[in-house]
Coordinates of C-alpha atoms in Angstrom, one line a residue:
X1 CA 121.9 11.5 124.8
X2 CA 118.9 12.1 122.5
X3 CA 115.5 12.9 123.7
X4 CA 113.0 9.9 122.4
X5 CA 109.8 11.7 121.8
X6 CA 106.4 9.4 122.3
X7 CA 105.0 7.3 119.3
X8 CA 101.5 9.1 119.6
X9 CA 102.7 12.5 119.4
X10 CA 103.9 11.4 116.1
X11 CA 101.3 10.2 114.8
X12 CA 99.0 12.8 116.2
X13 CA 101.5 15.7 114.5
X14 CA 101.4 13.5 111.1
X15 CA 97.0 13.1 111.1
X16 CA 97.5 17.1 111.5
X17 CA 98.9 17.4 108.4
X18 CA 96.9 15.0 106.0
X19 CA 93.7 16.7 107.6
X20 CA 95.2 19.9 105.9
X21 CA 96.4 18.4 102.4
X22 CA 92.8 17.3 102.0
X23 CA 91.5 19.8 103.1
X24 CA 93.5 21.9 100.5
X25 CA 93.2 19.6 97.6
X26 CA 89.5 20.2 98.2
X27 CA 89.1 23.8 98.2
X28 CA 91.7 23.6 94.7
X29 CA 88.9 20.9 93.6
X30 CA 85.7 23.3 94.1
X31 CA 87.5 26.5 92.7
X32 CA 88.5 24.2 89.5
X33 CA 85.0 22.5 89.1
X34 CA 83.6 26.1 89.8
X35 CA 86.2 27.5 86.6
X36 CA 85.3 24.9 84.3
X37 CA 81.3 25.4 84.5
X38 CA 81.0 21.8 86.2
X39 CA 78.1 22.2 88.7
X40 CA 78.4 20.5 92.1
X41 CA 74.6 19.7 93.2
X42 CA 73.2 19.0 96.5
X43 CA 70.3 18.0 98.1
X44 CA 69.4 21.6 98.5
X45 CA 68.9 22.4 95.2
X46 CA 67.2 19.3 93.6
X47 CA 63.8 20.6 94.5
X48 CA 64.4 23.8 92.9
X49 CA 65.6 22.2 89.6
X50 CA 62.9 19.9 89.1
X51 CA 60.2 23.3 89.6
X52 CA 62.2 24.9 86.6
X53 CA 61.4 22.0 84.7
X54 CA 57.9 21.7 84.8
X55 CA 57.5 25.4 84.0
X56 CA 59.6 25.3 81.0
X57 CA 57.3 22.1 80.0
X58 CA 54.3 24.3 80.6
X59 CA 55.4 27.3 78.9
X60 CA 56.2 24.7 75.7
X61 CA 52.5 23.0 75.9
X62 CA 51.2 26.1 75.8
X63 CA 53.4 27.7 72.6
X64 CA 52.3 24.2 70.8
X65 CA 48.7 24.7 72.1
X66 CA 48.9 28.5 70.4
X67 CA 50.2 27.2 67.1
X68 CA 47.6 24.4 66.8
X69 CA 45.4 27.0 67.1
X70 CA 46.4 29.2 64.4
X71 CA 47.2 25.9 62.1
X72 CA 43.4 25.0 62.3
X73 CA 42.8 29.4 61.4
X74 CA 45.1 28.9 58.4
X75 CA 43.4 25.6 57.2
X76 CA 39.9 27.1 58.2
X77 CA 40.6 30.8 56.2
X78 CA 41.9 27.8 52.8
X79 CA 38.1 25.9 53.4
X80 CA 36.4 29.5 53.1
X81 CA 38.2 30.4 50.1
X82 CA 38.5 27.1 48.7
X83 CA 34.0 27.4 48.3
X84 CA 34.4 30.3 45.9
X85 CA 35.2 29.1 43.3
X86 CA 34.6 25.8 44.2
X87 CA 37.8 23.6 44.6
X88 CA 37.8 20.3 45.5
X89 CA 41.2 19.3 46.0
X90 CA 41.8 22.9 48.6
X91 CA 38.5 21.8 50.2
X92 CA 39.9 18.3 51.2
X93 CA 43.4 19.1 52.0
X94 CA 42.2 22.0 54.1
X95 CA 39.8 19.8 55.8
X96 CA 42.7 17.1 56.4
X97 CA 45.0 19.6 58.0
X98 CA 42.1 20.5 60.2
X99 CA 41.6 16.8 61.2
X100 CA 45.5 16.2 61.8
X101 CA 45.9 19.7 64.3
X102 CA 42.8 18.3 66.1
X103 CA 44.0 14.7 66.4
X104 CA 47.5 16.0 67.7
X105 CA 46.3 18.6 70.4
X106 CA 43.8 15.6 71.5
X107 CA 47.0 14.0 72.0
X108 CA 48.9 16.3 74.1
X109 CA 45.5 16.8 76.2
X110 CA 45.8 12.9 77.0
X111 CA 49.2 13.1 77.7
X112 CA 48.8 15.5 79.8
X113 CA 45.5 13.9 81.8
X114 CA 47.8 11.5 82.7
X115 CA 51.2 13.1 83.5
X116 CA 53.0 11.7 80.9
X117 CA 54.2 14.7 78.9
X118 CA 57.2 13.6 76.8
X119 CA 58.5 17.5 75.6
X120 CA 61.7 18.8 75.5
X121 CA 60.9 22.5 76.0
X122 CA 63.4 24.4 74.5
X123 CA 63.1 22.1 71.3
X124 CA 59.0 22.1 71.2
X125 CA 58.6 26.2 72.0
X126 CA 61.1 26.2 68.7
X127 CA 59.1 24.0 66.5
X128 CA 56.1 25.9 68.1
X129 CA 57.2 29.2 66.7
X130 CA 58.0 27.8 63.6
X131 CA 54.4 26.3 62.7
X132 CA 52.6 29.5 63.6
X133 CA 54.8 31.7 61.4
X134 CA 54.5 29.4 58.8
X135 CA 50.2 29.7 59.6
X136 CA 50.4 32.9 59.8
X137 CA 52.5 33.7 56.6
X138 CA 49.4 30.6 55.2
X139 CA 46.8 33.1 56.1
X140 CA 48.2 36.3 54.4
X141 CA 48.5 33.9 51.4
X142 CA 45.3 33.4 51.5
X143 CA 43.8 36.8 52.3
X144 CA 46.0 38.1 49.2
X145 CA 44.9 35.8 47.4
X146 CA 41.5 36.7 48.4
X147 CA 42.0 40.5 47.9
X148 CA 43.1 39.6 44.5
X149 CA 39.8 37.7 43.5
X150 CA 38.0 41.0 44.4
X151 CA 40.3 43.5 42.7
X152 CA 40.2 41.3 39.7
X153 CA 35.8 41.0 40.1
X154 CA 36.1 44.5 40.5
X155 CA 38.0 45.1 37.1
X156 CA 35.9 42.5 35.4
X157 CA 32.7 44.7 36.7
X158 CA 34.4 48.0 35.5
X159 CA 35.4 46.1 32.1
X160 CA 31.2 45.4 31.8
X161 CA 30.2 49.3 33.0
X162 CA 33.0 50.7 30.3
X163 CA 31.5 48.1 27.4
X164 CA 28.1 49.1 28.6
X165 CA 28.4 53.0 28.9
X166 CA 30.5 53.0 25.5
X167 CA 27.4 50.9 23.9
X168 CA 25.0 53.7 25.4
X169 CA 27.2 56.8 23.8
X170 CA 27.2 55.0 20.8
X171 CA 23.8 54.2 20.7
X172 CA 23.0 58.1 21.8
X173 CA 25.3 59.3 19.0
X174 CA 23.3 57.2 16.3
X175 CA 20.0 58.5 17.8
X176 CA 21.6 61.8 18.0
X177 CA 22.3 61.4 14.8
X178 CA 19.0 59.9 13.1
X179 CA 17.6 63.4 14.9
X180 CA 19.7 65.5 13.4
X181 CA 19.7 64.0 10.0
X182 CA 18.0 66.0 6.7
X183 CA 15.3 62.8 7.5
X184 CA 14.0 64.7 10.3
X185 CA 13.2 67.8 8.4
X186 CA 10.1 65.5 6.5
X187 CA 7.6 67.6 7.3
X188 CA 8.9 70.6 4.9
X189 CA 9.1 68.5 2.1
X190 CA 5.7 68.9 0.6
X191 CA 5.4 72.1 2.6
X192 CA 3.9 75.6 0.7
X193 CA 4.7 78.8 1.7
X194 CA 0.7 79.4 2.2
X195 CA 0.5 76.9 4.1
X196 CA 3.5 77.8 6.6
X197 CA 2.8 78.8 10.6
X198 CA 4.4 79.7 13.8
X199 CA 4.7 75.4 14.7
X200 CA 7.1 74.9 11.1
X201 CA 9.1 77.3 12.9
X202 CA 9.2 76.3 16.6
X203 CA 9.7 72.5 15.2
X204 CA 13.4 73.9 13.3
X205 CA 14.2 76.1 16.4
X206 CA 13.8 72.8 18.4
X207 CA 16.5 71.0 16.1
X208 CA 18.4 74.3 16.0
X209 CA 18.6 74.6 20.0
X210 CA 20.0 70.6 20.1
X211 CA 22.5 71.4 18.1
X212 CA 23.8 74.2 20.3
X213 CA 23.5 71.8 23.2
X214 CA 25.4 69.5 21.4
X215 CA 28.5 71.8 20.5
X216 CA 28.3 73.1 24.4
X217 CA 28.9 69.5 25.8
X218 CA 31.7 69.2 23.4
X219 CA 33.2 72.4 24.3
X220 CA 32.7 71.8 28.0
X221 CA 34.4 68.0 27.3
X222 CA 37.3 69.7 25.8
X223 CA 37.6 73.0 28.1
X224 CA 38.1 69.8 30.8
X225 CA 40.3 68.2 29.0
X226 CA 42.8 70.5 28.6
X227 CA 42.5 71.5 32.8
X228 CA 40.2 74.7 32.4
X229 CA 39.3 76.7 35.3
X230 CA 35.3 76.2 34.6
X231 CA 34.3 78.3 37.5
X232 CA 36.4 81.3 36.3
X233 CA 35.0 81.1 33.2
X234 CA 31.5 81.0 34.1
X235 CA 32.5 83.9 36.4
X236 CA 33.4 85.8 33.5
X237 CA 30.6 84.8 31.6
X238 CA 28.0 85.8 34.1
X239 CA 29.7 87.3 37.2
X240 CA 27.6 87.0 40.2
X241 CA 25.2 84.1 38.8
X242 CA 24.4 81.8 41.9
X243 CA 23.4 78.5 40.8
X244 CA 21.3 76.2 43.0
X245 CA 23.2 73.0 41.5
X246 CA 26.7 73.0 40.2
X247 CA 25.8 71.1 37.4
X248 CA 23.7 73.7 36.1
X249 CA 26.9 75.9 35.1
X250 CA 26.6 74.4 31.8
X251 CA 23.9 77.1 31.3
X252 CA 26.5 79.8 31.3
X253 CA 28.1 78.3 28.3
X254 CA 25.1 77.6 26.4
X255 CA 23.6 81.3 27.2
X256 CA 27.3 82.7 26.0
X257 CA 26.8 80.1 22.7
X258 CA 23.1 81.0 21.8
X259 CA 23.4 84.6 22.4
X260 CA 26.6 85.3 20.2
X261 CA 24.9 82.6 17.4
X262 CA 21.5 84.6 17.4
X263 CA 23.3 88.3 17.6
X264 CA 22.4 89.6 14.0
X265 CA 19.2 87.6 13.7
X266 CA 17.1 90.6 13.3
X267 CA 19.0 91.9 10.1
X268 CA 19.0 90.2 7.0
X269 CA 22.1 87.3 7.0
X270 CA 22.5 88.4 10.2
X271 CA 24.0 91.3 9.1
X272 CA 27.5 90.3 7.6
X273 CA 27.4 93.5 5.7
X274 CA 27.5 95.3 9.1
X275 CA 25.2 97.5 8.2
X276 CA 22.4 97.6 11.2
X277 CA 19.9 100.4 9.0
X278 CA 18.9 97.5 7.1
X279 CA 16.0 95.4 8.5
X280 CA 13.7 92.4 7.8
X281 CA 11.2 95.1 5.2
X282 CA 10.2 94.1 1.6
X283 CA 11.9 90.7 1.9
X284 CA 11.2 88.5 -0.7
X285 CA 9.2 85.4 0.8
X286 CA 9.1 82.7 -1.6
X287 CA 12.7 83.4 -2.2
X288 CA 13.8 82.8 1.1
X289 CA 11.4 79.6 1.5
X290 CA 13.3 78.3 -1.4
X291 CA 16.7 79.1 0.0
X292 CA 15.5 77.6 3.2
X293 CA 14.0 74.1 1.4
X294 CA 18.0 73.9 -0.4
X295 CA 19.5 74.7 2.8
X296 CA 17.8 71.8 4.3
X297 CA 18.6 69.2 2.0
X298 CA 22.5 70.0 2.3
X299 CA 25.0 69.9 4.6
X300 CA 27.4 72.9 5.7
X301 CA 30.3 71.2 4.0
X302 CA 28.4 70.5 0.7
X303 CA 27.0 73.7 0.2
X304 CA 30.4 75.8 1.1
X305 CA 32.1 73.7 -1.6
X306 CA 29.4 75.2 -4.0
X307 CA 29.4 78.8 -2.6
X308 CA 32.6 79.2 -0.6
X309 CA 31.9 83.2 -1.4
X310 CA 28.3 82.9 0.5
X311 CA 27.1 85.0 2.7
X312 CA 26.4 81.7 5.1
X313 CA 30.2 81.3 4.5
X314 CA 31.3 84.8 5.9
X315 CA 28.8 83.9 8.7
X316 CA 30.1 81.3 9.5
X317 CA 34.0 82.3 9.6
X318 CA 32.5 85.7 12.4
X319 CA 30.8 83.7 14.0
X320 CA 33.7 81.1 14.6
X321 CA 35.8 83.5 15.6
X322 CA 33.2 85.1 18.0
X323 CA 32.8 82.0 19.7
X324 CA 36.2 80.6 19.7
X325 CA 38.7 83.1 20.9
X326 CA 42.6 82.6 20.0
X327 CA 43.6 82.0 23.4
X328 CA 40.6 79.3 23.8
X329 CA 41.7 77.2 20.7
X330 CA 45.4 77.4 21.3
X331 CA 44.4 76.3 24.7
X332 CA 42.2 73.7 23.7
X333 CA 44.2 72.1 20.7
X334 CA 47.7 73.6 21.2
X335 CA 47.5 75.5 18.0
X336 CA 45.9 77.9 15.9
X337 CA 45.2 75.7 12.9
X338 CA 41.7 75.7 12.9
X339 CA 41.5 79.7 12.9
X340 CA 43.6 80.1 9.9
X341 CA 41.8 77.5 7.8
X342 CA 38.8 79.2 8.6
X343 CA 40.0 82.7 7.8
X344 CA 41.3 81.4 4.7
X345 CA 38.2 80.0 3.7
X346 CA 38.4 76.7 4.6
X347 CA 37.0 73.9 6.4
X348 CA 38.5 72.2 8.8
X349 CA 37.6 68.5 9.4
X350 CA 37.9 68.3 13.0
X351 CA 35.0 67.1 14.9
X352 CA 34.9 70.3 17.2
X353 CA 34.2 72.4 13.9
X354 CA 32.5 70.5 12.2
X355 CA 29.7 70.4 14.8
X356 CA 29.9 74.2 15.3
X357 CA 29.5 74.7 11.2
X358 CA 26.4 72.2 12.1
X359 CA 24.9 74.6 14.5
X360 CA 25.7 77.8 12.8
X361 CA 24.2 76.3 9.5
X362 CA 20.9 75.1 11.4
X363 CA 21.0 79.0 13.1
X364 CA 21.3 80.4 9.5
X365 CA 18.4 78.1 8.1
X366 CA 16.2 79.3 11.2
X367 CA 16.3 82.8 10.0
X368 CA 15.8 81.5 6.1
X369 CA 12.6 80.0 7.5
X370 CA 11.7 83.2 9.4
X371 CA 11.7 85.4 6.5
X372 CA 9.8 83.1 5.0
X373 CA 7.2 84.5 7.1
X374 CA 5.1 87.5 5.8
X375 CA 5.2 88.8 9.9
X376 CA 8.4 90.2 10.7
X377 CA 10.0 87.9 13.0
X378 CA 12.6 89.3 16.0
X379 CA 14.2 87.9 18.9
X380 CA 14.1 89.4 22.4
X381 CA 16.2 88.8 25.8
X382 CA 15.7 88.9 29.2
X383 CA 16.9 91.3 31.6
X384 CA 19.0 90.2 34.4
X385 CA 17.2 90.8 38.1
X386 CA 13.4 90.8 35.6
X387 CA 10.5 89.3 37.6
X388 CA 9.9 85.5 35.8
X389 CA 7.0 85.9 34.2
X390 CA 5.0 83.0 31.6
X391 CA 4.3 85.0 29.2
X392 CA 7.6 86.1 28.1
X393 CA 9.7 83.3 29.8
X394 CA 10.5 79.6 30.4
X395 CA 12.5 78.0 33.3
X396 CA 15.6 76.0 31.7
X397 CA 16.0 73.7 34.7
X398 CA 13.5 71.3 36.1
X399 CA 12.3 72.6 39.1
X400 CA 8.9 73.9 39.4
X401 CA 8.8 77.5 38.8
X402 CA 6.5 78.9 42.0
X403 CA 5.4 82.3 42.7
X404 CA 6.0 83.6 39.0
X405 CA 2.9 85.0 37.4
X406 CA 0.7 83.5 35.5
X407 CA -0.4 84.0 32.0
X408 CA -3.1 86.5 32.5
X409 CA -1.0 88.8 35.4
X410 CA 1.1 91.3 34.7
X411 CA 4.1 91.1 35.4
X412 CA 5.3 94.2 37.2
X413 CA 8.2 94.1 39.8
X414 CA 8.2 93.6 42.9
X415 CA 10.4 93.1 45.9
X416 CA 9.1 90.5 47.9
X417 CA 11.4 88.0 47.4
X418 CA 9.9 86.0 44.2
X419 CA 11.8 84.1 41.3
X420 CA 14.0 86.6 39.4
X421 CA 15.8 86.2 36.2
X422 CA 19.5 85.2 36.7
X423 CA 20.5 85.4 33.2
X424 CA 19.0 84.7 30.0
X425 CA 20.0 81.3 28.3
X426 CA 18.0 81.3 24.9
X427 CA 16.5 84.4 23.1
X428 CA 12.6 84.5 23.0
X429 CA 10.9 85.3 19.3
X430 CA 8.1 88.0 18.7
X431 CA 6.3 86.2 15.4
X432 CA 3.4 89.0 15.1
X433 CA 1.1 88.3 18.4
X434 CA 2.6 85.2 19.0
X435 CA 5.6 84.9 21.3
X436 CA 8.2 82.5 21.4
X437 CA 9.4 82.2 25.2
X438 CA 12.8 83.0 26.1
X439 CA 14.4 80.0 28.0
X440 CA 16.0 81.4 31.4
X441 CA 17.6 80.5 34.7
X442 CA 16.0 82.2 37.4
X443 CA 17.5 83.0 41.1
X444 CA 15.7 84.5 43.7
X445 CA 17.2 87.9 43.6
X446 CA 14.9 90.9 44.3
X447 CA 15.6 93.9 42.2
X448 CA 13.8 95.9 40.0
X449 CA 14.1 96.0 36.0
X450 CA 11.8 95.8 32.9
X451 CA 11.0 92.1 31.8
X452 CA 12.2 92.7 28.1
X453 CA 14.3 94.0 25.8

């Protein structure tokens, strides 16, 4: 006989196991929601979610306020640069985008008076970043732009000084060149030997001493151009010098210049006969005053086609090659053409020799003209270390010469630190009584030596 169990211990064992089946399907329900990214909110967490929110909206007003801001720099950097030159149109549209970024963050400043900002952040911190690259890539534009107005002023400018300064060197050159013309010379036109004096030949020298001055700067120009080591060679020149100015170097060259042109000028045609026993006795005046009056009239190039066998013609060929060493002109002009026309004879048509056959012509004149002269003329130079003295002397650079002696002092040595000869640049003339001064550059160096030689 069975056992009948009781109707509510069924039912009680049967609620038992639904209660678990739910409770299973559940758990399976949150772990599958959970895998597939599906989140389950509560209450809990509505709070927190809604806090995210409005700092994400903040962080994207902010970003939009930030790139109104550099949309009105952009537009404001286009007005400035729209003014100069004046353009219309850029001054209009700048002032328009101005206008527009104003009106929209006037906007956003309402909306957010009254709590009634419409943003999706994510979307508006994008669009954000856009516009301010897009101002900021507006404002390099425009400061390129600018740049490239002032580089190109700046060329313009350069363009003007380059015009200018070429119209000055040419304008120099013709004065240069109305100076050195046969024009200048006027005065020995009508001139008599009887009436010649010691101002006919201090007016030549004058002319003379430009042109050395002028064959210097163009063998300084060309020493630079072909990368010279000018200090080395002023060292060479005059070792030890001291200079107060670097420009004043430029003596050296012209003392190494004048000296070599004048060497000889006590002999008769400088003496290209090397023979130093003959000097300036029983010259023949007139006939040198009439050599000197041709000479004048002529160029270098016209009279050594006439008399390529001259004595001015052997003087000037060791003189050239005196002044010009083999090294120097190979250096200078990557050759040695000059130097074999010149030994040959010839006459080369560069500008370089033609202005050193224009100063050794005027040097060669210059001693025409001084055996003209019934006193014997000579030149004299300064001892290095000599005491600066008037008399004998004549400061080459500006500067006020103090504490030399004047014209009625002797002019002994002494050691107490006064102006002292640093090399001589020009050779002095004796002309009888008269003296020509000898143009120096002077250094306080005290040491003792004889003012003359």
């Amino acid at each position: 006989m069975e056992t009948i169990k009781p109707k509510s211990a069924l039912k009680s064992k049967r609620f038992g196991k639904t209660f678990q089946k739910v409770i299973s399907l559940r758990s399976s329900a949150t772990k599958i929601a959970s895998s597939n990214g599906i989140c389950i909110l509560n209450p809990n967490n509505i709070k927190d979610n809604k806090g995210a929110r409005n700092r994400a909206v903040m962080e994207a007003l902010v970003a939009r306020l930030f790139a109104g801001v550099t949309t009105i720099k952009a537009a404001y950097a286009e007005l400035q640069m729209a003014q100069h030159p004046y353009n219309n149109d850029s001054i209009q549209a700048a002032d328009q985008a101005v206008v527009d970024e104003l009106r929209a963050i006037s906007e956003l400043k309402r909306s957010f008076i009254k709590r009634d900002l419409d943003l999706s952040p994510q979307i508006t911190i994008m669009l954000a970043e856009v516009q301010e690259q897009q101002s900021l890539m507006k404002t390099y534009e425009i400061t390129i732009k600018k740049l490239q107005a002032e580089v190109d002023n700046k060329e313009r400018n350069i363009s003007s000084l380059k015009k200018h300064l070429h119209d000055c060197v040419s304008f120099n050159k013709s004065l240069e060149k109305k100076l050195n013309s046969s024009g200048s010379f006027s005065i020995f036109d009508n001139l008599k030997l009887s009436a010649l004096n010691p101002t006919h030949f201090l007016h030549f020298l004058h002319h003379a001493l430009r042109s050395i001055r002028s064959f210097v700067k163009m063998m300084i120009r060309e020493m630079e151009n072909a990368h010279w080591d000018l200090e080395a060679a002023v060292n060479f020149i005059h070792p030890n010098a001291v200079f107060t100015k670097p420009s004043h170097k430029c003596f050296a060259f012209e003392s190494f210049v004048s000296i070599t042109i004048f060497e000889g000028f006590n002999y008769p045609n400088f003496n290209v006969q090397n023979d130093q026993s003959v000097r300036h006795h029983n010259k023949n005046q007139s006939l040198y005053f009439e050599k000197f009056k041709k000479l004048k009239s002529l160029s270098p190039k016209q009279y050594l086609t006439h008399n390529p066998n001259s004595s001015f013609a052997k003087f000037l060929k060791a003189k050239y090659l005196q002044v010009v060493h083999a090294k120097m002109e190979c250096s200078l002009f990557g050759n040695l053409n000059q130097r074999k026309m010149v030994n040959s004879g010839g006459y080369p048509e560069s500008p370089f020799f033609t202005a050193f056959a224009e100063m050794a012509w005027r040097v060669w004149s210059l001693q025409c003209l001084a055996l003209s002269f019934e006193e014997e003329v000579s030149i004299f130079q300064v001892k290095k270390n000599a005491r600066f003295c008037e008399v004998y002397m004549e400061c080459v650079t500006e500067d006020a010469v103090s504490g030399s002696c004047s014209s009625g002092e002797s002019c002994d040595d002494s050691d107490s630190g006064e102006l002292r000869v640093g090399f001589t640049v020009v050779p002095g003339f004796k002309m009888g009584k008269t003296v020509i001064q000898s143009q120096v550059y002077v250094s306080l160096v005290g040491s003792s030596s004889p003012a003359t030689s």
